[in-house]
Tab-separated table of C-alpha atoms in Angstrom:
chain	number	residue	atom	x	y	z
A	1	UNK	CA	91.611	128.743	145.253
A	2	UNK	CA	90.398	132.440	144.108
A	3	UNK	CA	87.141	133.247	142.578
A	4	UNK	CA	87.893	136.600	141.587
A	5	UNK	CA	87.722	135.893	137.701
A	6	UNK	CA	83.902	135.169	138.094
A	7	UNK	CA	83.268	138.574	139.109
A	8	UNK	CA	86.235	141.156	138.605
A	9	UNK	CA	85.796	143.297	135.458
A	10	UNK	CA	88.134	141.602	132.892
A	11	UNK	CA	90.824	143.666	131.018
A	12	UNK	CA	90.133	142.061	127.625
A	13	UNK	CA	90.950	143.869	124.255
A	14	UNK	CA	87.961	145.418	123.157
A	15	UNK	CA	87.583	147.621	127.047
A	16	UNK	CA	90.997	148.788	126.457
A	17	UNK	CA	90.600	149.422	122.982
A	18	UNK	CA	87.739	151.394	123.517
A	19	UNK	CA	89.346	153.655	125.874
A	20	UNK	CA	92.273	154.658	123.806
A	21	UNK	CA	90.934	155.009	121.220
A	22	UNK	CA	89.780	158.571	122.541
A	23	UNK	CA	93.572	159.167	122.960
A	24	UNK	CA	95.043	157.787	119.937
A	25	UNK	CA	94.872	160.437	117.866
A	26	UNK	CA	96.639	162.580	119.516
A	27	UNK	CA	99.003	160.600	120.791
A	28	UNK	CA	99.990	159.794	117.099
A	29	UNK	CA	100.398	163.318	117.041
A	30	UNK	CA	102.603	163.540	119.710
A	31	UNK	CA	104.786	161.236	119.049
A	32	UNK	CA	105.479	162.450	115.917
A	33	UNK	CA	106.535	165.736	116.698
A	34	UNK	CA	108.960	163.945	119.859
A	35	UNK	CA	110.231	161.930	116.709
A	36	UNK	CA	111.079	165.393	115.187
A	37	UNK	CA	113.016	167.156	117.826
A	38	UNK	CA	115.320	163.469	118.792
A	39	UNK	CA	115.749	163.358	115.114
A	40	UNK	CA	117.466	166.970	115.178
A	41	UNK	CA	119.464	165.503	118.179
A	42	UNK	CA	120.586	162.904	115.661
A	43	UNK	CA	118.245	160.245	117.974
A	44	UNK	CA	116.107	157.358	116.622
A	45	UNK	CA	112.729	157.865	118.738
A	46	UNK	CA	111.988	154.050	117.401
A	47	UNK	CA	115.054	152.357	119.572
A	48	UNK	CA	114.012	154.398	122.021
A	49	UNK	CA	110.826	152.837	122.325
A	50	UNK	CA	111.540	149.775	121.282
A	51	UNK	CA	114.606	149.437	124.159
A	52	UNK	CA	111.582	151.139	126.358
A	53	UNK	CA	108.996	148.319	125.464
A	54	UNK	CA	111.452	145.630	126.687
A	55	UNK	CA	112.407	146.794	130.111
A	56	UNK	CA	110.445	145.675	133.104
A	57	UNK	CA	110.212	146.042	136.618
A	58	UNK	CA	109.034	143.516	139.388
A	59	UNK	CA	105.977	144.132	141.209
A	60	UNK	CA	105.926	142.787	145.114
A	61	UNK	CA	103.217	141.067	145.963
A	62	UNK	CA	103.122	142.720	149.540
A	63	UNK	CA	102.534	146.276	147.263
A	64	UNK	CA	99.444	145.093	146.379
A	65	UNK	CA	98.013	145.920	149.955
A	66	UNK	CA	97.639	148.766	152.217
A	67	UNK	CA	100.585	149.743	153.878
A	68	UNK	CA	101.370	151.788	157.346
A	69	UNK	CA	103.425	152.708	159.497
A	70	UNK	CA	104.522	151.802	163.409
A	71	UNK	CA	101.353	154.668	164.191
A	72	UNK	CA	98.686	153.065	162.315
A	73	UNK	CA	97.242	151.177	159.326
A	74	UNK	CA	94.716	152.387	157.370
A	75	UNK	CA	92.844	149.113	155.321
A	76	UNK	CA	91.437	149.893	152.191
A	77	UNK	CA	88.513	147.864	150.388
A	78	UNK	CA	89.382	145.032	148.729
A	79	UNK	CA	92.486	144.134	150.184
A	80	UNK	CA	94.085	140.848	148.834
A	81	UNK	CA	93.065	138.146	151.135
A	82	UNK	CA	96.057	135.383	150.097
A	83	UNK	CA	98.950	135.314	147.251
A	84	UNK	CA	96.125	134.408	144.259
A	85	UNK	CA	94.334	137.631	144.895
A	86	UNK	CA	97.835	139.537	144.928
A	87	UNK	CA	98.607	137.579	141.480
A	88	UNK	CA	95.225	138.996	140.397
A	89	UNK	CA	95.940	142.593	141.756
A	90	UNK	CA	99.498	142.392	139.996
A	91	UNK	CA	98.318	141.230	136.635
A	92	UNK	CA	96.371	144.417	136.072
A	93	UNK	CA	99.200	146.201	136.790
A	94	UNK	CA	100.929	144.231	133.596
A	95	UNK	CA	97.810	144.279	131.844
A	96	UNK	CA	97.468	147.997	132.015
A	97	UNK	CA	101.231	149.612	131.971
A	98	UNK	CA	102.566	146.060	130.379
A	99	UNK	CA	105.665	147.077	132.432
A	100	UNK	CA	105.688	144.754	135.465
A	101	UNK	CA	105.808	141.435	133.895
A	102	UNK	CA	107.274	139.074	136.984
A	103	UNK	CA	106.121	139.442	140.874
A	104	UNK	CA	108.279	139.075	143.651
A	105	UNK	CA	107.057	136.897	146.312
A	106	UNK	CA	107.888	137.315	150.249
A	107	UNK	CA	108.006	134.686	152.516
A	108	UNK	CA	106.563	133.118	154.592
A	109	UNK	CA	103.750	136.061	153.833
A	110	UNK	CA	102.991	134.294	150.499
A	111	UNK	CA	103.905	130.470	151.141
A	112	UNK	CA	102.000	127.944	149.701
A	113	UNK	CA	101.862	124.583	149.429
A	114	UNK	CA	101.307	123.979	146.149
A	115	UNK	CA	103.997	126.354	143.996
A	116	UNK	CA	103.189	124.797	141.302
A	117	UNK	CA	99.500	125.819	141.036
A	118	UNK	CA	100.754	129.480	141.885
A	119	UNK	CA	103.253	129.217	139.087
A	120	UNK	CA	100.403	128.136	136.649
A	121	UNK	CA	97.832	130.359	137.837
A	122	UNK	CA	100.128	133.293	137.705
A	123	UNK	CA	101.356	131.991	133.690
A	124	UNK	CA	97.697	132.268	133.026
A	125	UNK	CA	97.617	136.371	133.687
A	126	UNK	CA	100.702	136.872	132.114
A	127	UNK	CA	103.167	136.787	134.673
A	128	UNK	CA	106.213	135.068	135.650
A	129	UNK	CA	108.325	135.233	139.322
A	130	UNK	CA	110.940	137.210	140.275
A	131	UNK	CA	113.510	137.102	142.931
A	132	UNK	CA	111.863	135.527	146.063
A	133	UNK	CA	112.230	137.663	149.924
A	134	UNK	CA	113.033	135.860	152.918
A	135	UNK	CA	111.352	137.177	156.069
A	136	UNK	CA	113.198	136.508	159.679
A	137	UNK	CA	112.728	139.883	160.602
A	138	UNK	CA	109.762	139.593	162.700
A	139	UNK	CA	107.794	136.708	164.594
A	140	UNK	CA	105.515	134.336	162.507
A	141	UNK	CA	103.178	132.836	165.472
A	142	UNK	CA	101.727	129.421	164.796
A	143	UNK	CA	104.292	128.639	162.276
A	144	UNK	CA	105.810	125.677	163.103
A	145	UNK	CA	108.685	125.966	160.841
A	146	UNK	CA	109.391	128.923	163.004
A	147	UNK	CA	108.770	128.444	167.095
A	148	UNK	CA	111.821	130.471	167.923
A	149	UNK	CA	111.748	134.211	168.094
A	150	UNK	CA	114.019	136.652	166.188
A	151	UNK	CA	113.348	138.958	168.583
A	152	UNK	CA	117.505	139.345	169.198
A	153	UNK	CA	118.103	138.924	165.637
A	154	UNK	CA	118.060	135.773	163.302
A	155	UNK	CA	120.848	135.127	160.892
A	156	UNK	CA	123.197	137.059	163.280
A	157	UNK	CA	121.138	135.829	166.750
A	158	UNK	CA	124.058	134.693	169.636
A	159	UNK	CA	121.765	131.558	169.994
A	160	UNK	CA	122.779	128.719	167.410
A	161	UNK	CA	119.330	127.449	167.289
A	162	UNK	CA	117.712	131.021	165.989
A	163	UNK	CA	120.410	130.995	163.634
A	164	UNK	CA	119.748	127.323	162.104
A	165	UNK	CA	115.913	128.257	162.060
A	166	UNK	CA	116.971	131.251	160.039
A	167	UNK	CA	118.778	129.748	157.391
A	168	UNK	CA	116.497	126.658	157.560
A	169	UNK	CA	113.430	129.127	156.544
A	170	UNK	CA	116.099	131.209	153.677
A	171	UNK	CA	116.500	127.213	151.695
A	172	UNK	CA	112.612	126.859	152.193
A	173	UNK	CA	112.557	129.871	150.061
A	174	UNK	CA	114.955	128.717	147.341
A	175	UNK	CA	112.767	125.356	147.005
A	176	UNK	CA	109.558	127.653	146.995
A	177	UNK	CA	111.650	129.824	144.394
A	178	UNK	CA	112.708	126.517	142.284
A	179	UNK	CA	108.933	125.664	141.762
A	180	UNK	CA	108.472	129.217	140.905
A	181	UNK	CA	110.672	129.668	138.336
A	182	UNK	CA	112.540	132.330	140.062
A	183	UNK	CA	116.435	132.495	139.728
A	184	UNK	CA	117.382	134.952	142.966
A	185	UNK	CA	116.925	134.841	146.148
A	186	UNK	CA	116.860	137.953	148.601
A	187	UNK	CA	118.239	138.064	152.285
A	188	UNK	CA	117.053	141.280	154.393
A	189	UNK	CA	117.465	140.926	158.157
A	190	UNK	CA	116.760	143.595	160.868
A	191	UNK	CA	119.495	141.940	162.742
A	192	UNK	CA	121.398	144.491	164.745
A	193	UNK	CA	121.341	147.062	168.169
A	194	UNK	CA	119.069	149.692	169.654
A	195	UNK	CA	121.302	150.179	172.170
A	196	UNK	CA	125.538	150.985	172.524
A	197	UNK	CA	126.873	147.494	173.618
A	198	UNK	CA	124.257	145.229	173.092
A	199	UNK	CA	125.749	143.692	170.556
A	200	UNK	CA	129.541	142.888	169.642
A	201	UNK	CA	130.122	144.210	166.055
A	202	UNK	CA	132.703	142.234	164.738
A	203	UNK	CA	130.877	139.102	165.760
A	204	UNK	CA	127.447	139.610	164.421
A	205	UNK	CA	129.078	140.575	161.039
A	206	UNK	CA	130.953	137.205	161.601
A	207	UNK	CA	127.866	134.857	162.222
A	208	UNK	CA	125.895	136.888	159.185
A	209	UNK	CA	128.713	135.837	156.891
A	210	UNK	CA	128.639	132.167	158.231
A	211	UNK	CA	125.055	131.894	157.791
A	212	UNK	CA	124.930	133.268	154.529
A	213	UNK	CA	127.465	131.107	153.351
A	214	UNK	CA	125.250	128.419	154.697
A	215	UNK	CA	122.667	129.574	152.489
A	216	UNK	CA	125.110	130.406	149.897
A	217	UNK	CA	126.291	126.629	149.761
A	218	UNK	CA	122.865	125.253	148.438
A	219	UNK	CA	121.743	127.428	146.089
A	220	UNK	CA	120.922	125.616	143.038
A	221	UNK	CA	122.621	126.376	139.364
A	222	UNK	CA	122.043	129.840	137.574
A	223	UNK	CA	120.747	131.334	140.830
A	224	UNK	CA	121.958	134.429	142.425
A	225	UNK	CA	122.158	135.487	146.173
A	226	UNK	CA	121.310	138.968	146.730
A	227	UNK	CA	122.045	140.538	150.017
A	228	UNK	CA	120.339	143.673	150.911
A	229	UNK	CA	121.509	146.661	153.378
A	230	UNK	CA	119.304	149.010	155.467
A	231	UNK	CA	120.590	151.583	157.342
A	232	UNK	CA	118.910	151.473	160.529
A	233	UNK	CA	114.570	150.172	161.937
A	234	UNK	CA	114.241	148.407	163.407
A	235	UNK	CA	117.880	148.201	164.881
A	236	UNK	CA	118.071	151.769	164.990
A	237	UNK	CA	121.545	152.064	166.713
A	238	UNK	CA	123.334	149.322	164.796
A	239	UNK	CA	122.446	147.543	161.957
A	240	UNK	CA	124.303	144.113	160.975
A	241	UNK	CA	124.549	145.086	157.253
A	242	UNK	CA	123.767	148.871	157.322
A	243	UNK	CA	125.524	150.196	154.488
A	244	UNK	CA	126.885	149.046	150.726
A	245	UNK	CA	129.841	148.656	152.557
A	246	UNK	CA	128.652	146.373	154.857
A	247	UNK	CA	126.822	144.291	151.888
A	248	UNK	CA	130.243	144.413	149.993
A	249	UNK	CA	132.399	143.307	152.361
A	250	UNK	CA	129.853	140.096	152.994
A	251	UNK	CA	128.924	139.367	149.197
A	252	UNK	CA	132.987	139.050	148.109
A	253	UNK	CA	133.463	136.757	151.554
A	254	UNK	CA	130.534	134.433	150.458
A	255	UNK	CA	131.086	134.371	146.642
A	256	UNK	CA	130.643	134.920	143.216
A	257	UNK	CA	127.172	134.435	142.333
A	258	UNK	CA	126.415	136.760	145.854
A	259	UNK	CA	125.663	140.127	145.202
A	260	UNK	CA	124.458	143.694	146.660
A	261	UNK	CA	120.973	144.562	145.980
A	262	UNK	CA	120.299	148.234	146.251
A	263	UNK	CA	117.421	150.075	148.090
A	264	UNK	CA	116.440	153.678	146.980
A	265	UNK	CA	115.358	154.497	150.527
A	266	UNK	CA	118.382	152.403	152.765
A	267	UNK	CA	120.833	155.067	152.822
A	268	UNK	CA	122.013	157.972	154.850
A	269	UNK	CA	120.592	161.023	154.009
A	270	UNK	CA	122.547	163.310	151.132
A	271	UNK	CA	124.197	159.765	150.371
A	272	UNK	CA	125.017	159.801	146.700
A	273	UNK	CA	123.380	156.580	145.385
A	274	UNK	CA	124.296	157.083	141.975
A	275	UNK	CA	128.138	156.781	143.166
A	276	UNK	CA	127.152	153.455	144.782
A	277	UNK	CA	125.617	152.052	141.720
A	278	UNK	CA	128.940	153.195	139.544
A	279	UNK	CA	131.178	151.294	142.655
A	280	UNK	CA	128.941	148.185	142.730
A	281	UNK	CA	128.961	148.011	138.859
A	282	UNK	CA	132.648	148.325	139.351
A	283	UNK	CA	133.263	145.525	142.065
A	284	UNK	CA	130.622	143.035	139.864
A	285	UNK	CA	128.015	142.770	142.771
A	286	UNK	CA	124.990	145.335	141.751
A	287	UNK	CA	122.252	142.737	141.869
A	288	UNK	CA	119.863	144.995	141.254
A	289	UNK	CA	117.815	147.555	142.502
A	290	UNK	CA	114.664	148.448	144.580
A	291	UNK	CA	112.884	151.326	143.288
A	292	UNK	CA	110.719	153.667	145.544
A	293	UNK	CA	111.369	157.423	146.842
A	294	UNK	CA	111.927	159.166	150.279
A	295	UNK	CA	111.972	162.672	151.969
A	296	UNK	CA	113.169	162.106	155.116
A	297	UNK	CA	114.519	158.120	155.366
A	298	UNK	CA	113.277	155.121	154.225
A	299	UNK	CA	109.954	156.322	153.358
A	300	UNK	CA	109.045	153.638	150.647
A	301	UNK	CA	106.589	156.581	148.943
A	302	UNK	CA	105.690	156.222	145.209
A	303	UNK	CA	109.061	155.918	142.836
A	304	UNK	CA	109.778	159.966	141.368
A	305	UNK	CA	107.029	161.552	143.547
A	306	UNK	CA	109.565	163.340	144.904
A	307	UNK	CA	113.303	163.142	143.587
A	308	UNK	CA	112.394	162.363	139.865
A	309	UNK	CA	116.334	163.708	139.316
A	310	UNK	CA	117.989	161.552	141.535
A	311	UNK	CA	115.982	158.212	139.957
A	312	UNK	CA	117.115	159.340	136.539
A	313	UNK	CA	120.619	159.973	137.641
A	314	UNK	CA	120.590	156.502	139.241
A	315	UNK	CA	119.554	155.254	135.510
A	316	UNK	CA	122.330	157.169	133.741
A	317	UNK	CA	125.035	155.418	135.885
A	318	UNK	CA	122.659	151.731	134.747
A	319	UNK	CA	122.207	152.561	131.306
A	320	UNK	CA	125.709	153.385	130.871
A	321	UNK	CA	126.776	150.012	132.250
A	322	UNK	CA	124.473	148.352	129.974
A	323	UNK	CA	125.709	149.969	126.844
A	324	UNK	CA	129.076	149.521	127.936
A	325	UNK	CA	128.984	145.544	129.134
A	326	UNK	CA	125.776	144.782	126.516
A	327	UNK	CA	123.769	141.611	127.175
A	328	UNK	CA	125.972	140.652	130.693
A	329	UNK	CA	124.563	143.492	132.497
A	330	UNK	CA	121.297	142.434	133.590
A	331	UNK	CA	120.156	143.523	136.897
A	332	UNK	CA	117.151	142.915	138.731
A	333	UNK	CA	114.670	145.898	139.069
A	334	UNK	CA	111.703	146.008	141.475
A	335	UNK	CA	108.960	148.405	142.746
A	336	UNK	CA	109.277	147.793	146.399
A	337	UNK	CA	107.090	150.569	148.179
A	338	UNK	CA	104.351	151.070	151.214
A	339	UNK	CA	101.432	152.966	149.671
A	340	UNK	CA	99.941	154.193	152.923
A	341	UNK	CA	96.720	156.511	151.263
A	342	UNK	CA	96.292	155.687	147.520
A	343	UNK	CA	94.901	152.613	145.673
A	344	UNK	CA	97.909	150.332	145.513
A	345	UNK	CA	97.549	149.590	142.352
A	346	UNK	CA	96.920	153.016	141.113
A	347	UNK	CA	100.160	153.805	142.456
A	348	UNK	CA	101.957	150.737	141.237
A	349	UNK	CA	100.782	151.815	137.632
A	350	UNK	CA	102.341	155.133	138.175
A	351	UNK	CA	105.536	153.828	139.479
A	352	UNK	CA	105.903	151.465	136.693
A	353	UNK	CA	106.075	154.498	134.324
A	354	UNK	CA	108.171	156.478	136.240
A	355	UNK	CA	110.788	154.218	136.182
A	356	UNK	CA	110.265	153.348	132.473
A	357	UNK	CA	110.489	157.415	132.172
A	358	UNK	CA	113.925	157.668	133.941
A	359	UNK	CA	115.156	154.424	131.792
A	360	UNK	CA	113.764	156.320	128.638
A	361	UNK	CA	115.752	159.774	129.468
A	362	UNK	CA	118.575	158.283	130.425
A	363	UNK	CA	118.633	156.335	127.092
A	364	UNK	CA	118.583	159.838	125.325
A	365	UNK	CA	122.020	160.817	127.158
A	366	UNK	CA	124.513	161.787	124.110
A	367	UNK	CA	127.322	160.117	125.875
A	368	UNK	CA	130.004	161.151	123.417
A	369	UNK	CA	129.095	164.375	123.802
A	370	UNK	CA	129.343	164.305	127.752
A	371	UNK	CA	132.457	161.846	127.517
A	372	UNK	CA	133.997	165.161	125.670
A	373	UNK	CA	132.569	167.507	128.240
A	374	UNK	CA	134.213	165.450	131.291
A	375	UNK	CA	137.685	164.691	129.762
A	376	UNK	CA	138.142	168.623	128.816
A	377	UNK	CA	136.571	169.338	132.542
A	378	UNK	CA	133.618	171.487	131.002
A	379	UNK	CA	131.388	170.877	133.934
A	380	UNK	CA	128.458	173.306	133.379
A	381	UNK	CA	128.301	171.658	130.016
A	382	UNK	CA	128.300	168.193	131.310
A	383	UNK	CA	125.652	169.025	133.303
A	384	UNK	CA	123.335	170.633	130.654
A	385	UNK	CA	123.923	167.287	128.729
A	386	UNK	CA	122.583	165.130	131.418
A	387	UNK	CA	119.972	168.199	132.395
A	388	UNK	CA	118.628	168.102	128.165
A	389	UNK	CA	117.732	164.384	128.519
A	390	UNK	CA	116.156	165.269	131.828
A	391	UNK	CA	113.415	167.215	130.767
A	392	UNK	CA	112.964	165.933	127.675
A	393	UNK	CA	109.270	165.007	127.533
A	394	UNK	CA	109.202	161.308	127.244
A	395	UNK	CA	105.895	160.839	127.749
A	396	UNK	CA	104.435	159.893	123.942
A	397	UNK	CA	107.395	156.907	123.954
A	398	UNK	CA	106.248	155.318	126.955
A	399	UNK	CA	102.186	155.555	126.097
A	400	UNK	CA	103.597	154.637	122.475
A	401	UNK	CA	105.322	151.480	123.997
A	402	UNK	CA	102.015	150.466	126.023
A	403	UNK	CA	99.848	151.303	122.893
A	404	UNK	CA	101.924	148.990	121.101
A	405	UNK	CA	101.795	145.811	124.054
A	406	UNK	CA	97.772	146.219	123.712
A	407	UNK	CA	98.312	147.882	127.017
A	408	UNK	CA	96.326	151.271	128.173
A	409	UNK	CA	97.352	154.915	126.715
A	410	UNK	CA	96.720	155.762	130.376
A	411	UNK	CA	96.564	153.424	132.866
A	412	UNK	CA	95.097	155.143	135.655
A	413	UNK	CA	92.081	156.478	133.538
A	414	UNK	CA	91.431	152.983	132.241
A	415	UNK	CA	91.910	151.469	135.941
A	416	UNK	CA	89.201	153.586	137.232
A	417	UNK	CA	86.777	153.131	134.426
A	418	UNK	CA	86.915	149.470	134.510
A	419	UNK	CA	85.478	149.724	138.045
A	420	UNK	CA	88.134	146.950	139.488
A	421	UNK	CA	88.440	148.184	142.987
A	422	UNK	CA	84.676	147.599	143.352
A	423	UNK	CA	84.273	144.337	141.677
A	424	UNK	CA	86.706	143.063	144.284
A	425	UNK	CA	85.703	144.849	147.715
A	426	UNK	CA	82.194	142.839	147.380
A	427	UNK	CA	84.381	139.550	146.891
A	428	UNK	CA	86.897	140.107	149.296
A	429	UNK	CA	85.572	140.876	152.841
A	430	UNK	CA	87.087	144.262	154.442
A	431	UNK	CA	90.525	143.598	156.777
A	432	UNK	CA	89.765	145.128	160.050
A	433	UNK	CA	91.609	148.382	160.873
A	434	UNK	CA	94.233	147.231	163.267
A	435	UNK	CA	97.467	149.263	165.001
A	436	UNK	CA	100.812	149.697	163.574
A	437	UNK	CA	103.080	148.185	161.422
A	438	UNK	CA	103.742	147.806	157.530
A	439	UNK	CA	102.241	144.876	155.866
């Protein structure tokens, strides 16, 4: 079991108090003037924040290490050593931006044998569980639940054994997930071709919709499956379920409760994702969504570091669903990113409120005005309608909202006063620098 709460600087009340306090002021300030100028936009800045202060995102569990890529791996100090130190890691996150209130497990990485104790220990910092992550898409040696490789693919493999191993591991998950209180379960495989003929295409998609029908067949009541596409790595010629095509086509063969979970970096490049979302809301499979940011594929960098834009334009096609189908519309949203250089959770603070920035902007969208705009085919003017709630300055709402949760006016600030990252590198001995590969 952990030790880290007899040493780690605790996040109680009076610490965080203390340091807003020097920002209070003027954030009062601040947010009264915002109130002003919504106000002459005929906007309520207080459902604003209040709709801000109950949206969350999932933090991963895996986020709260270093990640790399296939060149190297850089370990930072203080690395989570098993899943309770990642619970730890992720509760600050909460704690601080009060933003990431459930973590999403991966497994086998975070298997244990005792759920239960997780689940409690977890309740204890705040935090509930998310959608769980299967994981046949690499080796797991010494696991005897898995002696067979996936080397050839695992849900899709041509051997019958690989594939029964596969979906043997994916119901492990859902009875990890039961104990968990989770409600989802996610299926990414790497299944697919590096090279032209290697692999029979209509076949592969074939034994991925019989296995995940398989899967499909014992999930318990009230959970969802969510399938998730990739567009190519490691099958970088042909992936099984590249596209939200691909994920489509399989989620209506295997059923209702089966839907498309959406990736911010799994796309083509100049792909518009926003469409996808709008088609996926249309079809009634948008599961949900993983949240990151990209330059040149699937980059998994910090969420709005570098198309802040594109992320809000993704949350004006979500928030317009929501206000049009109300309380059924309720997809799952997750941080899901590979911070390579910076303190993870530093970065997972930052995401957090970039996402709850998008989600706030897109809230400020005067949708009969643009509804107007698009049915007398004023397009410059639709644009400056989505462009005003764009650069809107959002920012006193969402340290408002945190203010208000007993949370920190600024996260980062209070992160690196508390003096976290050192309390845990002396109790958690340094991971040795190793090669490649994201962890």
């Amino acid at each position: 079991m952990n030790d880290i709460t007899k040493s780690a600087p605790v996040f109680d009340q009076s610490f965080i108090a203390a340091q807003n306090a020097r920002l209070a002021d003027d954030l009062a300030r601040d947010y009264e003037h915002l109130g002003a100028v919504l106000r002459r936009r005929g906007i309520d800045i207080e459902t604003i924040t209040a709709a801000v202060s109950k949206f969350g995102v999932a933090a991963p569990s895996w986020a709260a290490g270093s990640g790399g890529t296939r060149f190297a791996r850089f370990p930072m100090a203080g690395e989570p050593r098993h899943v309770f130190d990642k619970i730890d890691d992720c509760a600050v996150v909460n704690r601080l931006a009060a933003a990431t209130p459930a973590v999403s497990l991966h497994f086998p990485w975070d298997e244990t044998e005792d759920p239960l104790a997780l689940r409690a220990y977890a309740a204890n910092r705040g935090l509930g569980f998310d959608a769980v992550n299967s994981n046949t898409f690499q080796d797991h040696p010494g696991n005897a639940r898995h002696p067979l490789s996936y080397k050839y693919g695992s849900l899709t493999h041509t051997d019958p054994a690989v594939r029964a191993q596969a979906v043997a591991h994916n119901l492990r998950c859902i009875e990890l997930g039961e104990a968990l209180g989770s409600k989802a379960l996610t299926v990414w495989i790497g299944d697919g071709a590096n090279f032209p003929g290697q692999q029979h295409f209509g076949k592969a998609f074939e034994r991925y919709i019989e296995s995940v029908q398989a899967v499909y067949a014992k999930l318990p009541a009230g959970w969802q499956l969510f399938l998730e596409h990739k567009m190519y790595e490691p099958a970088f010629y042909a992936t099984v379920i590249q596209d939200w095509g691909s994920s489509l086509l399989a989620a209506q063969a295997v059923g209702k409760n089966c839907k498309c979970l959406v990736d911010l970096g799994h796309h083509a490049p100049n792909v518009n994702i926003e469409m996808i979302v709008s088609r996926l809301i249309h079809a009634d499979k948008l599961a949900g969504f993983h949240f990151n940011d990209s330059k040149y594929g699937d980059d998994d960098l910090d969420a709005g570091v570098i198309d802040p834009y594109r992320l809000f334009l993704i949350f004006n096609e979500l928030v317009d669903a929501e206000q049009r189908n109300g309380a059924g519309f309720n997809p799952a949203y997750m941080l899901d990113q590979s911070h390579n250089v910076t303190d993870p959770i530093e970065s997972l603070l930052t995401s957090a409120a970039e996402v709850q920035r998008a989600y706030a902007q897109a809230l400020l969208v005067d949708r009969e005005v643009l509804a107007a705009y698009q049915t007398n085919n004023d397009p410059l003017m639709a644009s400056q309608t989505l462009k005003q709630a764009f650069v809107t300055d959002v920012q006193p709402i969402l340290a408002t909202a945190r203010l208000r949760k007993a949370a920190a006016i600024d996260p980062v600030a209070v992160y690196r006063a508390s003096g976290y990252r050192a309390a845990v590198a002396r109790l958690r001995p340094a991971k040795p620098s190793g090669g490649g590969g994201i962890v």
